[in-house]
CSV table of C-alpha atoms in Angstrom, one decimal:
chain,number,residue,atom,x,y,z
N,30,UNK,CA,0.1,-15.8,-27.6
N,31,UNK,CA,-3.4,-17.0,-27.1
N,32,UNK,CA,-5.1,-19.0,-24.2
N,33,UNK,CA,-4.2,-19.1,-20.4
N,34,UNK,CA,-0.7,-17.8,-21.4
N,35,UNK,CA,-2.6,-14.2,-22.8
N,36,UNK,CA,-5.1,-14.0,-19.9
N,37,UNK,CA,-2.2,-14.2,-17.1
N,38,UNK,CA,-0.3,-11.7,-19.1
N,39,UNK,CA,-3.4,-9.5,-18.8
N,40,UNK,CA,-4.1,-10.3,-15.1
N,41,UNK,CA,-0.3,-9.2,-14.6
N,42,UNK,CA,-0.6,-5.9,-16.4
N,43,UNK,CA,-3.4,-5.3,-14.4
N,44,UNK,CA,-2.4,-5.4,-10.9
N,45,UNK,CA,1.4,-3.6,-12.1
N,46,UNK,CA,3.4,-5.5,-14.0
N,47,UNK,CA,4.5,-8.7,-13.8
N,48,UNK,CA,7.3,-8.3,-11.0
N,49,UNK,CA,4.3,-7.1,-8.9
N,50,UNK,CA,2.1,-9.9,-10.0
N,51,UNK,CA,4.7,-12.3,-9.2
N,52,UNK,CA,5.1,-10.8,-5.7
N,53,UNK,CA,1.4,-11.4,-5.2
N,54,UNK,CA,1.4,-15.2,-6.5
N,55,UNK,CA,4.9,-16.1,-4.5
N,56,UNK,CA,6.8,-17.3,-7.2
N,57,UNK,CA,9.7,-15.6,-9.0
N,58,UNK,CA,10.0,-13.0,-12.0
N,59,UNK,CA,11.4,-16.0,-13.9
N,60,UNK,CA,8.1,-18.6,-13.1
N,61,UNK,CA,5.6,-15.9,-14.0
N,62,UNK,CA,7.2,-15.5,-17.2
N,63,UNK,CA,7.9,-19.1,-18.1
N,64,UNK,CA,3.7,-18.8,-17.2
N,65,UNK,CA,3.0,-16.1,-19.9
N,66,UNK,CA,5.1,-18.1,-22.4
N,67,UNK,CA,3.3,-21.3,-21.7
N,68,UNK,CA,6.6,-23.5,-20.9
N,69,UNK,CA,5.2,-24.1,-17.2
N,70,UNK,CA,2.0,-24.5,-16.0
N,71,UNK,CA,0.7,-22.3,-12.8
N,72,UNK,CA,-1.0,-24.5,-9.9
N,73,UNK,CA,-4.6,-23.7,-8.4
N,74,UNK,CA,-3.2,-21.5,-6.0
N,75,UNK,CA,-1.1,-19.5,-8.1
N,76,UNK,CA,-4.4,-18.4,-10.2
N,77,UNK,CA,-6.6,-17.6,-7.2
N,78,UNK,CA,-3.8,-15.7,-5.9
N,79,UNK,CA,-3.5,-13.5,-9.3
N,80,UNK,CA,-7.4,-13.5,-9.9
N,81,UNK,CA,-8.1,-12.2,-6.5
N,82,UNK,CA,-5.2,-9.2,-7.1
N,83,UNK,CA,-6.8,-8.5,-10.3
N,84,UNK,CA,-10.3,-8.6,-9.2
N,85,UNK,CA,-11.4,-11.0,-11.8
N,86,UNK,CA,-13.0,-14.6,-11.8
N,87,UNK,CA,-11.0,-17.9,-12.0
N,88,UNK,CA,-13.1,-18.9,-14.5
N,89,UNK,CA,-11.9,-16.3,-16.7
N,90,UNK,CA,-8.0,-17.0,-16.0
N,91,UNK,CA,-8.6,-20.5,-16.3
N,92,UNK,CA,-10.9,-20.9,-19.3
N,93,UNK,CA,-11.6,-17.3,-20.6
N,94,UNK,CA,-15.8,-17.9,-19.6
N,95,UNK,CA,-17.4,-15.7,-17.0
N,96,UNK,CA,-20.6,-16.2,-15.4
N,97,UNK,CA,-21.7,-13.2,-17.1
N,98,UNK,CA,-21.2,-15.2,-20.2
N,99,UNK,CA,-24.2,-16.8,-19.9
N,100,UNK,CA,-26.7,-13.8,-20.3
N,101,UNK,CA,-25.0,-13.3,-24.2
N,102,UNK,CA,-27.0,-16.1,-24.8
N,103,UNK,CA,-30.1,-14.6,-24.9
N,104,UNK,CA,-28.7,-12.0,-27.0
N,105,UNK,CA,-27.8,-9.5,-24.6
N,106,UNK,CA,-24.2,-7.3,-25.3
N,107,UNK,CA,-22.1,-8.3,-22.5
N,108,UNK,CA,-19.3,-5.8,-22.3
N,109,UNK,CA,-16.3,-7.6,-21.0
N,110,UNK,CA,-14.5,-6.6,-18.0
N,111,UNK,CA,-16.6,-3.5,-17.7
N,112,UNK,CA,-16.3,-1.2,-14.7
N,113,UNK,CA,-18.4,1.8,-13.7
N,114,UNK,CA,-18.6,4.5,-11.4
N,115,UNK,CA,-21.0,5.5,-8.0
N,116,UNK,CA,-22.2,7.8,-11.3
N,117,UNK,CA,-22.9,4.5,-13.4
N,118,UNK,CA,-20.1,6.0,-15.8
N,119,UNK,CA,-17.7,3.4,-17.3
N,120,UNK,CA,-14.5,3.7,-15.8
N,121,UNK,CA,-11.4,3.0,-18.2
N,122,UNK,CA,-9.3,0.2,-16.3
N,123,UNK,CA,-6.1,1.4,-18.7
N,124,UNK,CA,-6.1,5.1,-16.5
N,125,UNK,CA,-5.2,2.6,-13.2
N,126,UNK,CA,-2.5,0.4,-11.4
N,127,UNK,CA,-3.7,-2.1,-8.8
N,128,UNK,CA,-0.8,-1.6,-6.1
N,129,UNK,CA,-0.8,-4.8,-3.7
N,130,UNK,CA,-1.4,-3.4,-0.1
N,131,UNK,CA,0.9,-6.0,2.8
N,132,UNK,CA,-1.1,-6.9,5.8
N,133,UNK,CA,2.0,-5.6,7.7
N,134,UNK,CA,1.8,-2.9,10.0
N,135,UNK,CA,5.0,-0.7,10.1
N,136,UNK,CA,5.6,0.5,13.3
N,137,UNK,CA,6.5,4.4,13.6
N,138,UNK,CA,7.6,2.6,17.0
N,139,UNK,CA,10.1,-0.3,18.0
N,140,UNK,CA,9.2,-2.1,15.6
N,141,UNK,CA,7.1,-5.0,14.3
N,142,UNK,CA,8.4,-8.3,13.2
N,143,UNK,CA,8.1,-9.4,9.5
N,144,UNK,CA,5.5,-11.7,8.7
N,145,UNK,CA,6.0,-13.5,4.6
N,146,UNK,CA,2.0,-13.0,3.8
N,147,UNK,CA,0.8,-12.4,0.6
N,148,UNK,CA,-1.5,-8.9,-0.1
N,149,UNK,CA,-3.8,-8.6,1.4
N,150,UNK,CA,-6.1,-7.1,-1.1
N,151,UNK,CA,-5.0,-4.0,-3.9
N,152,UNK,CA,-5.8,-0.6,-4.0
N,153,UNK,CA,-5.9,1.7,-7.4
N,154,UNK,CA,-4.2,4.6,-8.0
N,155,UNK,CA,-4.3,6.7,-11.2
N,156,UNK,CA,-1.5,5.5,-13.4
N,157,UNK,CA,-0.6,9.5,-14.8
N,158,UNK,CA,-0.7,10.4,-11.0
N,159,UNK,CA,1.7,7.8,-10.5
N,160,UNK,CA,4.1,8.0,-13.2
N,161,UNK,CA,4.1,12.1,-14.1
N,162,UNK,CA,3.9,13.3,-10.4
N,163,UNK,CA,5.5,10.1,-8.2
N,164,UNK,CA,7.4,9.3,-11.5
N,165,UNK,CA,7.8,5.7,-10.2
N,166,UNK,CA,7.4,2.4,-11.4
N,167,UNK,CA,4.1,0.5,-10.5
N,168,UNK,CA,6.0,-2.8,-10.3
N,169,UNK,CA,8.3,-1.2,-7.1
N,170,UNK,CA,5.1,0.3,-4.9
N,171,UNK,CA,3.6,-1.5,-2.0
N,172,UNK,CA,0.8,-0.3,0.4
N,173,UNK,CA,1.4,-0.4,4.0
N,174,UNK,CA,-0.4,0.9,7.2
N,175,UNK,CA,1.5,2.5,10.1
N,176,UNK,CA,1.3,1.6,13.7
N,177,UNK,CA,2.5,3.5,16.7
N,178,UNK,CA,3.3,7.2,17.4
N,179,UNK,CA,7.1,7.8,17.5
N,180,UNK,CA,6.1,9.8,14.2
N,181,UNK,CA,3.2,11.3,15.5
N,182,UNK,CA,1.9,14.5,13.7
N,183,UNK,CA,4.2,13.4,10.7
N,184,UNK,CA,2.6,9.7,10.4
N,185,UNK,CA,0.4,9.0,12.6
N,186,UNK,CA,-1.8,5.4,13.6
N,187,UNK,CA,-3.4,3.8,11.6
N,188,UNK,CA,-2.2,5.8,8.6
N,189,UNK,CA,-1.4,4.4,4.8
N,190,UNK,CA,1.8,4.9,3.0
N,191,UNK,CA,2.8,4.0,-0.3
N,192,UNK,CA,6.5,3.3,-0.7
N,193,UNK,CA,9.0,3.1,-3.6
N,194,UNK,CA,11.2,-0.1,-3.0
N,195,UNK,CA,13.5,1.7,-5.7
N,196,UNK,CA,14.4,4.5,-3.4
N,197,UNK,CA,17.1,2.9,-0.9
N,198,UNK,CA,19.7,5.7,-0.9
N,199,UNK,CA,18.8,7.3,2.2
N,200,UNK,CA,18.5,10.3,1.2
N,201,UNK,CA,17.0,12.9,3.7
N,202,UNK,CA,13.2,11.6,4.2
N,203,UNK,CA,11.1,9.2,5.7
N,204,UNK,CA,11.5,5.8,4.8
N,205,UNK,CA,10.7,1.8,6.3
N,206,UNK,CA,13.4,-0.2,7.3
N,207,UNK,CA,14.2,-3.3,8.3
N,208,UNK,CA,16.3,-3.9,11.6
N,209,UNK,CA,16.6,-7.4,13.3
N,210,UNK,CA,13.5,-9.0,11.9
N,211,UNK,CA,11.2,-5.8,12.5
N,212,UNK,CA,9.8,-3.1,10.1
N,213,UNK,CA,9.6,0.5,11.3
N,214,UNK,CA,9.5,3.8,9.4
N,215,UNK,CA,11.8,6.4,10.5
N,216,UNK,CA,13.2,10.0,9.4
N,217,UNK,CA,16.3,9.6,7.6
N,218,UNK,CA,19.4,11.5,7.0
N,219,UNK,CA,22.8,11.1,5.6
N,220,UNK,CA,26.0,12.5,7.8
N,221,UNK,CA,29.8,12.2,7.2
N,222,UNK,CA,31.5,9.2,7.1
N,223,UNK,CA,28.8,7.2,5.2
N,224,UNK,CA,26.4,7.9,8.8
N,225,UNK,CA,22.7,7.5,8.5
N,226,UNK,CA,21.0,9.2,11.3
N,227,UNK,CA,17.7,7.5,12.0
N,228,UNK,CA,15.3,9.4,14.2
N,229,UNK,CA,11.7,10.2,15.2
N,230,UNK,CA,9.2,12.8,15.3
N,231,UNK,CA,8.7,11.5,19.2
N,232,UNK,CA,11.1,12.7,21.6
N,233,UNK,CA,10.6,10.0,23.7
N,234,UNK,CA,12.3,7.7,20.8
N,235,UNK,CA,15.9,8.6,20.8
N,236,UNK,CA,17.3,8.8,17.7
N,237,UNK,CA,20.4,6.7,16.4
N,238,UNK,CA,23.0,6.3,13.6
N,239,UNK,CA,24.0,3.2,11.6
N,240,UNK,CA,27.3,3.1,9.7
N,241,UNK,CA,26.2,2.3,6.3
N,242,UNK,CA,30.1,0.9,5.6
N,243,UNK,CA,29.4,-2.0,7.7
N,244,UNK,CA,25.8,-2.3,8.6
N,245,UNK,CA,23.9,-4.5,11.4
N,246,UNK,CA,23.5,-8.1,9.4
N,247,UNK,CA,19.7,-7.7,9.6
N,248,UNK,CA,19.0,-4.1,8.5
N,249,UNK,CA,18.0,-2.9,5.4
N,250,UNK,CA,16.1,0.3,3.4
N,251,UNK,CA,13.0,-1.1,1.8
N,252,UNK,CA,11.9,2.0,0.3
N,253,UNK,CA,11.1,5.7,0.9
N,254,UNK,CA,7.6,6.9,1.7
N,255,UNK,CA,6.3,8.8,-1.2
N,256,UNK,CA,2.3,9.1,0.1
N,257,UNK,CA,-0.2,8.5,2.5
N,258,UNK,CA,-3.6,8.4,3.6
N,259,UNK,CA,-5.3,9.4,6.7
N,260,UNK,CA,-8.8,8.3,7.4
N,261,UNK,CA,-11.0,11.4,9.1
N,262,UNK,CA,-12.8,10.5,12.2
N,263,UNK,CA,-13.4,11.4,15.6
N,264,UNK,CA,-12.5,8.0,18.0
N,265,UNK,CA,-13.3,8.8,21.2
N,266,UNK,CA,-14.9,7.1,24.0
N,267,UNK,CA,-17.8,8.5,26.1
N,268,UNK,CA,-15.3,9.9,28.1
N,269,UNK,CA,-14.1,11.4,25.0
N,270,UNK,CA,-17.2,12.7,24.5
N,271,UNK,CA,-18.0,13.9,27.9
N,272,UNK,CA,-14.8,15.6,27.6
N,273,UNK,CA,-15.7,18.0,24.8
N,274,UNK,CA,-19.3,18.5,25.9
N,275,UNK,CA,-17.1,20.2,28.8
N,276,UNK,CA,-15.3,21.9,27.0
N,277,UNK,CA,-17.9,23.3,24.5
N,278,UNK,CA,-20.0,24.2,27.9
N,279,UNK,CA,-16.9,26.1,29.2
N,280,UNK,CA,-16.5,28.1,26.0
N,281,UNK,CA,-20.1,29.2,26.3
N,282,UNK,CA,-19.3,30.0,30.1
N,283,UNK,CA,-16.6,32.2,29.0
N,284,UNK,CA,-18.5,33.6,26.1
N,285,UNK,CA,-21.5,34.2,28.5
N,286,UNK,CA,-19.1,36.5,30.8
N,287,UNK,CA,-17.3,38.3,28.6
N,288,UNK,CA,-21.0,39.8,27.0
N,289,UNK,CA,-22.2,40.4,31.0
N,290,UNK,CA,-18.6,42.8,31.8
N,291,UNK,CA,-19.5,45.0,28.8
């Protein structure tokens, strides 16, 4: 295999396989392969898509050149594909999967209706973390962020989660689901009588049950949540802020006192 047909097949093992590359170009497992083995030719849109997953040129998918190509010419050693660290150590590509992250925000809520976008960019996880520890396949992860606070201390706003479309038993755990056009992440757990019990960390969601021998027409388990991320900051207003200046000048009140009554 040699040409476009290799560099496609090299774009698709980087960003997880080829299921997931064919998820980020829009096309089926079966186009992407009729692709690799050069019976069909992809369109301009197809590439960007997969060269923007992969985080490498067109030029390169298209005709194997790279602008960087041009300073071998003067007889520098260009190192192809080469990535390095904050460090300015080169970073081995092969010890990473590029797992598309959905612009789709999954409400811990009531929900948020589906929207059929392509990712909106990739983010890399270390492939032994991912298969030894998660012991999942790259090709069945997506990135999603959370919105809303019916899981609130569990998940909260804003938070990331990486999900495993292959886990759809329902087995006690937190999962994202699809009911009437809207993806939401709830608590799951299995009762009696083929019963899912979906709930929330939220009391003010009430919790309900679905009976998984005939199911609503529009609901389905996309896959259990088996990470997340949580970005470390303090949002808060100037009321925000004039509220813990308050506070901290309280504390030193209280401190103050208790030294004088000694």
């Amino acid at each position: 295999m040699d040409g476009i047909e290799s560099r496609i097949d090299e774009v698709c093992r980087r960003i997880g396989g080829r299921s997931a590359a064919a998820s980020v170009a829009g096309v089926s497992d079966d186009m992407l392969r009729r692709y690799v083995r050069g019976d069909s030719k992809p369109t301009f849109e197809v590439i960007a898509k997969l060269a923007r997953a992969a985080g490498v040129s067109l030029d390169w998918i298209a005709s194997g050149e790279d602008v960087t190509a041009a300073s071998a010419k003067s007889g520098e050693a260009v190192q192809a594909c080469a990535c390095i660290d904050t460090l300015g150590n080169l970073v081995d590509l092969e010890e990473f999967v590029f797992i598309p992250r959905y612009n789709v925000k999954v409400a811990a809520g009531h929900g948020q209706a589906v929207t059929d976008a392509p990712p909106k960019h990739t983010m890399a996880f270390r492939r032994y973390w991912i298969e030894n520890y998660l012991r999942a396949k790259p090709a069945d992860l997506s990135v999603l962020s959370v919105k809303g606070d019916s899981l609130q201390g569990m998940l909260n706003d804003r938070d990331v989660i990486l999900i495993d479309r292959s886990q759809t038993s329902g087995a006690a755990g937190l999962y994202v689901l699809r009911i009437d056009g809207d993806i939401i992440v709830k608590t799951l757990q299995r009762l009696p009588d083929g019963i899912l019990e979906v709930s929330s960390a939220n009391p003010a969601y009430k919790p309900f049950t679905v009976n998984m021998a005939k199911p609503p027409s529009d609901f389905a388990i996309i896959g259990r949540v088996v990470w997340f991320g949580r970005q470390v900051a303090l949002n808060v207003g100037n009321g925000g802020f004039f509220a813990i200046g308050a506070a901290l000048a309280m504390a030193e009140m209280k401190k103050k006192r208790a030294f004088a009554d000694r």
